[in-house]
XYZ file of N, CA, C and O in Angstrom:
660
model
N -2.191 -25.536 -58.383
C -2.609 -24.776 -59.539
C -4.133 -24.773 -59.673
O -4.717 -23.796 -60.086
N -4.773 -25.920 -59.300
C -6.237 -25.989 -59.386
C -6.886 -24.938 -58.497
O -7.891 -24.353 -58.857
N -6.294 -24.713 -57.312
C -6.861 -23.721 -56.400
C -6.782 -22.325 -57.011
O -7.692 -21.527 -56.865
N -5.681 -22.049 -57.702
C -5.536 -20.749 -58.356
C -6.623 -20.577 -59.392
O -7.267 -19.534 -59.467
N -6.848 -21.591 -60.168
C -7.865 -21.538 -61.211
C -9.252 -21.363 -60.608
O -10.072 -20.624 -61.126
N -9.502 -22.006 -59.472
C -10.828 -21.939 -58.856
C -11.097 -20.579 -58.218
O -12.216 -20.097 -58.258
N -10.096 -19.953 -57.625
C -10.314 -18.707 -56.897
C -10.231 -17.476 -57.799
O -11.025 -16.566 -57.680
N -9.298 -17.456 -58.716
C -9.077 -16.253 -59.510
C -10.223 -15.879 -60.435
O -10.519 -14.696 -60.556
N -10.913 -16.807 -61.106
C -12.047 -16.363 -61.919
C -13.130 -15.682 -61.088
O -13.727 -14.705 -61.525
N -13.353 -16.181 -59.881
C -14.350 -15.545 -59.013
C -13.916 -14.124 -58.689
O -14.710 -13.192 -58.723
N -12.637 -13.949 -58.393
C -12.141 -12.607 -58.104
C -12.222 -11.718 -59.339
O -12.638 -10.576 -59.258
N -11.819 -12.251 -60.491
C -11.825 -11.453 -61.718
C -13.232 -10.992 -62.057
O -13.451 -9.843 -62.434
N -14.205 -11.874 -61.921
C -15.590 -11.530 -62.205
C -16.072 -10.438 -61.265
O -16.700 -9.471 -61.687
N -15.754 -10.583 -59.999
C -16.197 -9.594 -59.026
C -15.438 -8.280 -59.178
O -16.005 -7.211 -58.998
N -14.152 -8.339 -59.532
C -13.391 -7.111 -59.724
C -13.901 -6.321 -60.906
O -13.827 -5.106 -60.923
N -14.406 -7.010 -61.908
C -14.898 -6.312 -63.094
C -16.043 -5.376 -62.730
O -16.200 -4.313 -63.323
N -16.830 -5.757 -61.737
C -17.963 -4.926 -61.356
C -17.711 -4.101 -60.097
O -18.503 -3.248 -59.739
N -16.605 -4.347 -59.417
C -16.325 -3.634 -58.168
C -15.583 -2.337 -58.440
O -14.753 -2.259 -59.318
N -15.924 -1.339 -57.660
C -15.225 -0.066 -57.720
C -14.513 0.092 -56.391
O -15.139 0.073 -55.343
N -13.194 0.219 -56.446
C -12.428 0.390 -55.227
C -12.375 1.878 -54.927
O -11.759 2.636 -55.638
N -13.049 2.258 -53.875
C -13.137 3.679 -53.518
C -12.027 4.044 -52.545
O -11.601 3.222 -51.749
N -11.572 5.269 -52.608
C -10.590 5.749 -51.652
C -11.265 6.076 -50.331
O -10.651 6.039 -49.294
N -12.554 6.394 -50.368
C -13.273 6.622 -49.124
C -13.779 5.292 -48.597
O -13.948 4.346 -49.331
N -14.025 5.247 -47.326
C -14.343 3.987 -46.659
C -15.501 4.234 -45.713
O -15.396 5.054 -44.817
N -16.617 3.551 -45.946
C -17.793 3.817 -45.125
C -17.657 3.260 -43.716
O -17.896 3.946 -42.753
N -17.290 2.011 -43.586
C -17.072 1.434 -42.278
C -16.132 0.252 -42.419
O -16.030 -0.338 -43.474
N -15.431 -0.061 -41.352
C -14.514 -1.181 -41.400
C -15.299 -2.485 -41.316
O -16.451 -2.515 -40.907
N -14.629 -3.547 -41.691
C -15.215 -4.885 -41.611
C -15.649 -5.185 -40.177
O -16.714 -5.727 -39.941
N -14.826 -4.774 -39.228
C -15.114 -5.012 -37.811
C -16.384 -4.286 -37.391
O -17.246 -4.851 -36.730
N -16.524 -3.033 -37.808
C -17.712 -2.263 -37.452
C -18.951 -2.794 -38.168
O -20.024 -2.890 -37.582
N -18.785 -3.116 -39.432
C -19.930 -3.561 -40.227
C -20.565 -4.822 -39.646
O -21.781 -4.951 -39.599
N -19.738 -5.761 -39.206
C -20.253 -7.038 -38.700
C -20.198 -7.143 -37.175
O -20.473 -8.196 -36.626
N -19.835 -6.065 -36.489
C -19.787 -6.034 -35.026
C -18.948 -7.185 -34.473
O -19.386 -7.919 -33.589
N -17.738 -7.334 -35.002
C -16.857 -8.417 -34.581
C -16.218 -8.085 -33.236
O -15.811 -6.964 -32.982
N -16.146 -9.091 -32.382
C -15.542 -8.936 -31.062
C -14.115 -9.471 -31.104
O -13.876 -10.590 -31.554
N -13.141 -8.677 -30.618
C -11.755 -9.157 -30.610
C -11.593 -10.335 -29.656
O -12.218 -10.378 -28.597
N -10.746 -11.291 -30.058
C -10.475 -12.423 -29.188
C -9.542 -12.031 -28.050
O -9.595 -12.603 -26.973
N -8.679 -11.058 -28.287
C -7.736 -10.598 -27.268
C -8.119 -9.197 -26.817
O -8.305 -8.302 -27.637
N -8.219 -9.005 -25.517
C -8.642 -7.715 -24.977
C -7.658 -6.606 -25.312
O -8.048 -5.470 -25.541
N -6.377 -6.922 -25.384
C -5.353 -5.899 -25.642
C -5.103 -5.662 -27.134
O -4.232 -4.887 -27.498
N -5.879 -6.309 -27.960
C -5.683 -6.209 -29.415
C -5.992 -4.801 -29.912
O -7.037 -4.242 -29.629
N -5.065 -4.271 -30.672
C -5.260 -2.944 -31.261
C -6.213 -3.066 -32.444
O -6.222 -4.084 -33.134
N -7.024 -2.047 -32.700
C -7.906 -2.097 -33.863
C -7.083 -2.080 -35.145
O -5.903 -1.728 -35.126
N -7.705 -2.462 -36.245
C -7.019 -2.441 -37.530
C -6.527 -1.026 -37.806
O -7.320 -0.105 -37.897
N -5.227 -0.876 -37.917
C -4.650 0.440 -38.167
C -4.733 0.767 -39.651
O -4.387 -0.061 -40.484
N -5.196 1.943 -39.968
C -5.277 2.394 -41.361
C -5.970 1.363 -42.255
O -5.542 1.129 -43.377
N -6.998 0.745 -41.739
C -7.697 -0.297 -42.485
C -8.530 0.257 -43.621
O -8.931 -0.465 -44.513
N -8.782 1.538 -43.591
C -9.669 2.146 -44.568
C -9.069 2.108 -45.965
O -7.891 2.336 -46.166
N -9.918 1.791 -46.921
C -9.517 1.801 -48.312
C -8.682 0.615 -48.756
O -8.102 0.646 -49.827
N -8.604 -0.434 -47.935
C -7.793 -1.595 -48.295
C -8.645 -2.856 -48.326
O -9.621 -2.988 -47.603
N -8.225 -3.784 -49.171
C -8.854 -5.097 -49.210
C -8.470 -5.873 -47.959
O -7.444 -5.603 -47.339
N -9.309 -6.851 -47.611
C -9.064 -7.689 -46.448
C -9.088 -9.149 -46.867
O -10.007 -9.590 -47.566
N -8.082 -9.883 -46.433
C -8.078 -11.345 -46.569
C -8.261 -11.885 -45.165
O -7.444 -11.621 -44.273
N -9.357 -12.600 -44.952
C -9.669 -13.170 -43.640
C -9.665 -14.683 -43.743
O -10.112 -15.246 -44.739
N -9.150 -15.328 -42.707
C -9.184 -16.785 -42.665
C -9.965 -17.225 -41.442
O -9.677 -16.795 -40.325
N -10.953 -18.069 -41.660
C -11.713 -18.673 -40.570
C -10.921 -19.898 -40.109
O -10.590 -20.772 -40.914
N -10.593 -19.929 -38.823
C -9.848 -21.052 -38.257
C -10.621 -21.640 -37.097
O -11.585 -21.062 -36.608
N -10.205 -22.821 -36.667
C -10.804 -23.449 -35.497
C -9.716 -24.192 -34.732
O -8.637 -24.458 -35.291
N -9.961 -24.537 -33.479
C -8.957 -25.253 -32.697
C -8.593 -26.598 -33.334
O -9.435 -27.271 -33.931
N -7.317 -26.940 -33.189
C -6.791 -28.227 -33.649
C -7.014 -28.489 -35.133
O -7.263 -29.618 -35.550
N -6.908 -27.463 -35.946
C -7.092 -27.582 -37.390
C -5.706 -27.580 -38.056
O -5.073 -26.524 -38.157
N -5.219 -28.750 -38.504
C -3.884 -28.800 -39.100
C -3.776 -27.991 -40.392
O -2.730 -27.418 -40.686
N -4.848 -27.923 -41.164
C -4.813 -27.154 -42.416
C -4.781 -25.658 -42.145
O -4.175 -24.893 -42.889
N -5.409 -25.231 -41.063
C -5.346 -23.817 -40.662
C -3.906 -23.454 -40.311
O -3.408 -22.400 -40.707
N -3.251 -24.333 -39.567
C -1.859 -24.082 -39.167
C -0.951 -24.065 -40.393
O 0.004 -23.286 -40.449
N -1.249 -24.901 -41.363
C -0.455 -24.918 -42.584
C -0.620 -23.603 -43.353
O 0.335 -23.038 -43.866
N -1.835 -23.091 -43.418
C -2.101 -21.836 -44.111
C -1.556 -20.643 -43.310
O -1.338 -19.567 -43.854
N -1.292 -20.852 -42.029
C -0.776 -19.787 -41.166
C 0.560 -19.248 -41.656
O 0.831 -18.051 -41.503
N 1.387 -20.076 -42.275
C 2.707 -19.578 -42.703
C 2.552 -18.464 -43.743
O 3.270 -17.471 -43.699
N 1.599 -18.609 -44.661
C 1.384 -17.539 -45.644
C 0.821 -16.293 -44.961
O 1.260 -15.176 -45.233
N -0.142 -16.482 -44.069
C -0.727 -15.343 -43.356
C 0.334 -14.586 -42.566
O 0.346 -13.357 -42.564
N 1.223 -15.320 -41.913
C 2.279 -14.686 -41.135
C 3.203 -13.873 -42.036
O 3.574 -12.744 -41.695
N 3.580 -14.424 -43.190
C 4.418 -13.693 -44.147
C 3.688 -12.468 -44.684
O 4.282 -11.400 -44.828
N 2.426 -12.624 -45.001
C 1.637 -11.506 -45.531
C 1.540 -10.386 -44.503
O 1.649 -9.211 -44.855
N 1.341 -10.733 -43.257
C 1.253 -9.715 -42.212
C 2.590 -8.980 -42.075
O 2.618 -7.764 -41.961
N 3.681 -9.721 -42.129
C 4.999 -9.112 -41.977
C 5.370 -8.228 -43.173
O 5.980 -7.182 -43.007
N 4.980 -8.650 -44.383
C 5.430 -7.954 -45.588
C 4.422 -6.977 -46.180
O 4.807 -6.053 -46.886
N 3.131 -7.189 -45.945
C 2.110 -6.410 -46.665
C 1.073 -5.750 -45.780
O 0.032 -5.318 -46.273
N 1.321 -5.650 -44.494
C 0.289 -5.106 -43.605
C -0.026 -3.639 -43.891
O -1.085 -3.154 -43.492
N 0.858 -2.948 -44.611
C 0.580 -1.557 -44.955
C -0.258 -1.423 -46.224
O -0.728 -0.342 -46.556
N -0.483 -2.542 -46.928
C -1.233 -2.511 -48.186
C -2.491 -3.373 -48.160
O -3.378 -3.220 -48.984
N -2.556 -4.311 -47.225
C -3.600 -5.330 -47.201
C -3.929 -5.667 -45.755
O -3.030 -5.767 -44.924
N -5.201 -5.813 -45.455
C -5.607 -6.233 -44.113
C -5.634 -7.755 -44.055
O -6.253 -8.394 -44.894
N -4.967 -8.311 -43.062
C -4.996 -9.752 -42.808
C -5.723 -9.924 -41.477
O -5.375 -9.277 -40.485
N -6.740 -10.784 -41.457
C -7.583 -10.945 -40.272
C -7.844 -12.423 -40.040
O -8.015 -13.194 -40.995
N -7.920 -12.817 -38.770
C -8.301 -14.172 -38.379
C -9.692 -14.142 -37.764
O -10.027 -13.220 -37.018
N -10.485 -15.149 -38.088
C -11.834 -15.289 -37.536
C -11.936 -16.669 -36.894
O -11.921 -17.683 -37.583
N -12.013 -16.702 -35.574
C -12.065 -17.969 -34.847
C -13.471 -18.525 -34.783
O -14.428 -17.800 -34.530
N -13.581 -19.838 -34.997
C -14.890 -20.486 -35.067
C -14.819 -21.861 -34.400
O -13.749 -22.461 -34.309
N -15.966 -22.366 -33.966
C -16.096 -23.721 -33.417
C -15.191 -23.990 -32.225
O -14.557 -25.033 -32.133
N -15.145 -23.040 -31.329
C -14.367 -23.233 -30.111
C -14.698 -22.153 -29.106
O -15.245 -21.107 -29.459
N -14.340 -22.412 -27.866
C -14.526 -21.396 -26.830
C -13.484 -20.303 -27.046
O -12.499 -20.496 -27.768
N -13.703 -19.166 -26.403
C -12.723 -18.084 -26.497
C -11.349 -18.564 -26.037
O -10.330 -18.219 -26.632
N -11.310 -19.350 -25.009
C -10.036 -19.870 -24.484
C -9.338 -20.768 -25.497
O -8.130 -20.637 -25.732
N -10.081 -21.663 -26.119
C -9.496 -22.547 -27.137
C -8.992 -21.755 -28.339
O -7.912 -22.028 -28.871
N -9.780 -20.778 -28.759
C -9.386 -19.969 -29.916
C -8.152 -19.125 -29.607
O -7.247 -19.011 -30.445
N -8.093 -18.551 -28.406
C -6.925 -17.767 -28.005
C -5.673 -18.631 -27.984
O -4.596 -18.188 -28.375
N -5.803 -19.869 -27.524
C -4.667 -20.792 -27.490
C -4.124 -21.050 -28.902
O -2.923 -21.145 -29.114
N -5.012 -21.118 -29.885
C -4.595 -21.367 -31.268
C -3.842 -20.191 -31.882
O -3.111 -20.350 -32.858
N -4.003 -19.001 -31.323
C -3.367 -17.820 -31.885
C -1.839 -17.870 -31.815
O -1.159 -17.119 -32.507
N -1.285 -18.793 -31.035
C 0.178 -18.915 -30.956
C 0.786 -19.331 -32.298
O 1.972 -19.131 -32.532
N -0.025 -19.857 -33.202
C 0.458 -20.283 -34.519
C 0.491 -19.139 -35.529
O 0.951 -19.323 -36.651
N -0.010 -17.992 -35.145
C -0.157 -16.868 -36.070
C 0.675 -15.679 -35.608
O 0.935 -15.515 -34.417
N 1.048 -14.835 -36.546
C 1.799 -13.604 -36.262
C 1.023 -12.819 -35.203
O -0.199 -12.663 -35.307
N 1.730 -12.322 -34.204
C 1.053 -11.658 -33.086
C 0.348 -10.364 -33.489
O -0.522 -9.890 -32.760
N 0.694 -9.794 -34.651
C 0.052 -8.553 -35.093
C -1.200 -8.785 -35.941
O -1.837 -7.824 -36.353
N -1.535 -10.041 -36.229
C -2.746 -10.309 -37.006
C -3.939 -10.191 -36.064
O -4.036 -10.928 -35.081
N -4.866 -9.279 -36.343
C -6.046 -9.159 -35.478
C -6.920 -10.412 -35.586
O -7.097 -10.958 -36.675
N -7.434 -10.845 -34.452
C -8.270 -12.045 -34.406
C -9.612 -11.698 -33.771
O -9.670 -11.023 -32.741
N -10.670 -12.183 -34.392
C -12.028 -11.889 -33.941
C -12.844 -13.165 -33.883
O -12.532 -14.154 -34.542
N -13.908 -13.096 -33.118
C -14.886 -14.186 -33.101
C -16.082 -13.694 -33.916
O -16.754 -12.743 -33.526
N -16.315 -14.326 -35.073
C -17.424 -13.874 -35.925
C -18.772 -14.188 -35.294
O -18.889 -15.050 -34.436
N -19.774 -13.479 -35.765
C -21.128 -13.693 -35.267
C -22.033 -14.139 -36.418
O -21.609 -14.263 -37.558
N -23.275 -14.346 -36.100
C -24.246 -14.823 -37.091
C -24.383 -13.864 -38.275
O -24.541 -14.296 -39.408
N -24.290 -12.575 -38.006
C -24.426 -11.575 -39.076
C -23.368 -11.801 -40.166
O -23.677 -11.761 -41.353
N -22.140 -12.053 -39.760
C -21.079 -12.314 -40.731
C -21.331 -13.635 -41.453
O -21.198 -13.714 -42.676
N -21.713 -14.670 -40.712
C -21.958 -15.968 -41.337
C -23.066 -15.900 -42.381
O -22.968 -16.500 -43.445
N -24.116 -15.164 -42.083
C -25.204 -14.999 -43.054
C -24.702 -14.244 -44.277
O -24.985 -14.615 -45.420
N -23.915 -13.194 -44.058
C -23.412 -12.372 -45.163
C -22.512 -13.147 -46.113
O -22.495 -12.884 -47.307
N -21.771 -14.130 -45.598
C -20.847 -14.899 -46.446
C -21.438 -16.238 -46.894
O -20.750 -17.025 -47.534
N -22.686 -16.492 -46.572
C -23.317 -17.734 -47.014
C -22.924 -18.952 -46.204
O -22.974 -20.078 -46.690
N -22.522 -18.747 -44.964
C -22.176 -19.846 -44.082
C -20.712 -20.254 -44.218
O -20.052 -19.949 -45.197
N -20.250 -20.959 -43.191
C -18.895 -21.499 -43.166
C -19.025 -22.996 -42.961
O -19.502 -23.447 -41.932
N -18.616 -23.769 -43.965
C -18.781 -25.214 -43.903
C -17.542 -25.934 -43.424
O -17.613 -27.083 -43.013
N -16.372 -25.305 -43.537
C -15.121 -25.983 -43.197
C -14.090 -24.961 -42.749
O -14.216 -23.771 -43.001
N -13.064 -25.470 -42.096
C -11.929 -24.627 -41.724
C -10.681 -25.250 -42.324
O -10.547 -26.471 -42.302
N -9.810 -24.452 -42.865
C -9.933 -23.010 -43.009
C -10.873 -22.638 -44.148
O -11.058 -23.408 -45.086
N -11.443 -21.478 -44.051
C -12.175 -20.848 -45.143
C -11.556 -19.472 -45.319
O -11.379 -18.741 -44.347
N -11.189 -19.158 -46.551
C -10.566 -17.877 -46.850
C -11.614 -16.962 -47.465
O -12.317 -17.357 -48.395
N -11.724 -15.767 -46.918
C -12.686 -14.774 -47.374
C -11.926 -13.533 -47.832
O -10.985 -13.097 -47.162
N -12.338 -12.968 -48.957
C -11.733 -11.735 -49.455
C -12.830 -10.674 -49.494
O -13.880 -10.891 -50.096
N -12.555 -9.552 -48.816
C -13.508 -8.450 -48.737
C -12.921 -7.219 -49.408
O -11.713 -6.993 -49.366
N -13.798 -6.405 -49.995
C -13.336 -5.132 -50.550
C -13.194 -4.115 -49.424
O -13.387 -4.437 -48.243
N -12.868 -2.888 -49.778
C -12.611 -1.846 -48.790
C -13.840 -1.481 -47.964
O -13.716 -0.898 -46.897
N -15.014 -1.822 -48.442
C -16.244 -1.500 -47.710
C -16.830 -2.704 -46.984
O -17.945 -2.653 -46.501
N -16.091 -3.799 -46.924
C -16.549 -4.981 -46.214
C -17.470 -5.877 -47.015
O -18.108 -6.760 -46.462
N -17.530 -5.685 -48.321
C -18.354 -6.534 -49.183
C -17.546 -7.766 -49.578
O -16.400 -7.658 -50.008
N -18.157 -8.933 -49.444
C -17.486 -10.185 -49.786
C -17.244 -10.254 -51.294
O -18.168 -10.125 -52.092
N -15.986 -10.458 -51.683
C -15.631 -10.613 -53.087
C -15.412 -12.070 -53.466
O -15.725 -12.469 -54.578
N -14.831 -12.846 -52.549
C -14.533 -14.250 -52.858
C -14.512 -15.062 -51.577
O -14.192 -14.554 -50.499
N -14.846 -16.330 -51.724
C -14.870 -17.262 -50.601
C -14.296 -18.579 -51.092
O -14.685 -19.068 -52.154
N -13.357 -19.128 -50.351
C -12.746 -20.405 -50.727
C -12.742 -21.312 -49.522
O -12.115 -21.023 -48.504
N -13.465 -22.404 -49.627
C -13.558 -23.376 -48.540
C -12.365 -24.310 -48.585
O -11.965 -24.781 -49.648
N -11.759 -24.569 -47.440
C -10.628 -25.478 -47.352
C -9.299 -24.766 -47.506
O -9.228 -23.558 -47.688
N -8.247 -25.542 -47.413
C -6.885 -25.014 -47.504
C -6.642 -24.379 -48.870
O -7.008 -24.925 -49.899
N -6.029 -23.197 -48.853
C -5.634 -22.514 -50.080
C -4.113 -22.402 -50.051
O -3.552 -21.882 -49.087
N -3.465 -22.890 -51.104
C -2.008 -22.928 -51.105
C -1.400 -21.524 -51.185
O -2.047 -20.566 -51.603
N -0.149 -21.433 -50.800
C 0.573 -20.153 -50.738
C 0.669 -19.472 -52.089
O 0.571 -18.238 -52.169
N 0.881 -20.236 -53.157
C 0.991 -19.639 -54.490
C -0.298 -18.923 -54.873
O -0.263 -17.812 -55.393
N -1.427 -19.546 -54.618
C -2.721 -18.941 -54.941
C -2.933 -17.676 -54.122
O -3.324 -16.637 -54.655
N -2.668 -17.759 -52.831
C -2.851 -16.591 -51.971
C -1.918 -15.447 -52.372
O -2.312 -14.284 -52.341
N -0.706 -15.783 -52.800
C 0.237 -14.751 -53.237
C -0.250 -14.052 -54.499
O -0.143 -12.826 -54.628
N -0.808 -14.823 -55.433
C -1.349 -14.231 -56.665
C -2.523 -13.318 -56.334
O -2.634 -12.201 -56.854
N -3.394 -13.769 -55.454
C -4.552 -12.961 -55.058
C -4.096 -11.675 -54.374
O -4.577 -10.588 -54.702
N -3.139 -11.781 -53.448
C -2.643 -10.586 -52.757
C -2.007 -9.613 -53.735
O -2.218 -8.397 -53.639
N -1.273 -10.131 -54.696
C -0.658 -9.275 -55.707
C -1.716 -8.557 -56.547
O -1.612 -7.363 -56.835
N -2.771 -9.284 -56.931
C -3.843 -8.686 -57.707
C -4.601 -7.632 -56.909
O -4.932 -6.561 -57.416
N -4.858 -7.923 -55.644
C -5.600 -6.982 -54.798
C -4.836 -5.678 -54.584
O -5.431 -4.615 -54.476
N -3.520 -5.779 -54.522
C -2.688 -4.603 -54.253
C -2.048 -4.058 -55.523
O -1.118 -3.251 -55.451
N -2.512 -4.518 -56.665
C -2.001 -4.094 -57.968
C -0.497 -4.276 -58.068
O 0.232 -3.401 -58.523
N -0.029 -5.414 -57.570
C 1.378 -5.792 -57.679
C 2.298 -5.255 -56.617
O 3.483 -5.568 -56.598
N 1.790 -4.467 -55.680
C 2.675 -3.890 -54.661
C 2.928 -4.813 -53.476
O 3.756 -4.525 -52.628
N 2.231 -5.935 -53.420
C 2.436 -6.911 -52.351
C 2.856 -8.230 -52.985
O 2.031 -8.980 -53.472
N 4.145 -8.489 -52.992
C 4.675 -9.726 -53.567
C 5.238 -10.575 -52.432
O 6.184 -10.190 -51.768
N 4.609 -11.712 -52.233
C 5.036 -12.608 -51.135
C 5.685 -13.834 -51.726
O 5.177 -14.450 -52.611
């Protein structure tokens, strides 16, 4: 419950000033020049005009794997309403690719660069959950494990109740 209290006021404050546009200037991937971890990975389909929940993970991170169950459910149930993205950090491409076995195979995975890290104010721990608006602007950042209940409330709010996990 504490995590819900910590994340939701930040979202509410940012939502009060954010305008969700139906037009989309550029995707998160284009804006930050993210490189896919898998060569055969399809680009985000119909990513325009949708919020994105991204999780920064690293190799051998038990809390990342624990948060993976919510991400996997969200990808299976809400991929048409919400973008779910993985951002691999603190490992070689090979190590990060190996960790992808814990995540739904349809979740796009990228290796973030310095531009993204600067834009989000750095990444101090894994997992770190990032919420972006439709134009790739950071709305919320939560360091450490975020429980499923909190993530479900956030997803529901972002999709105006159409994504219930």
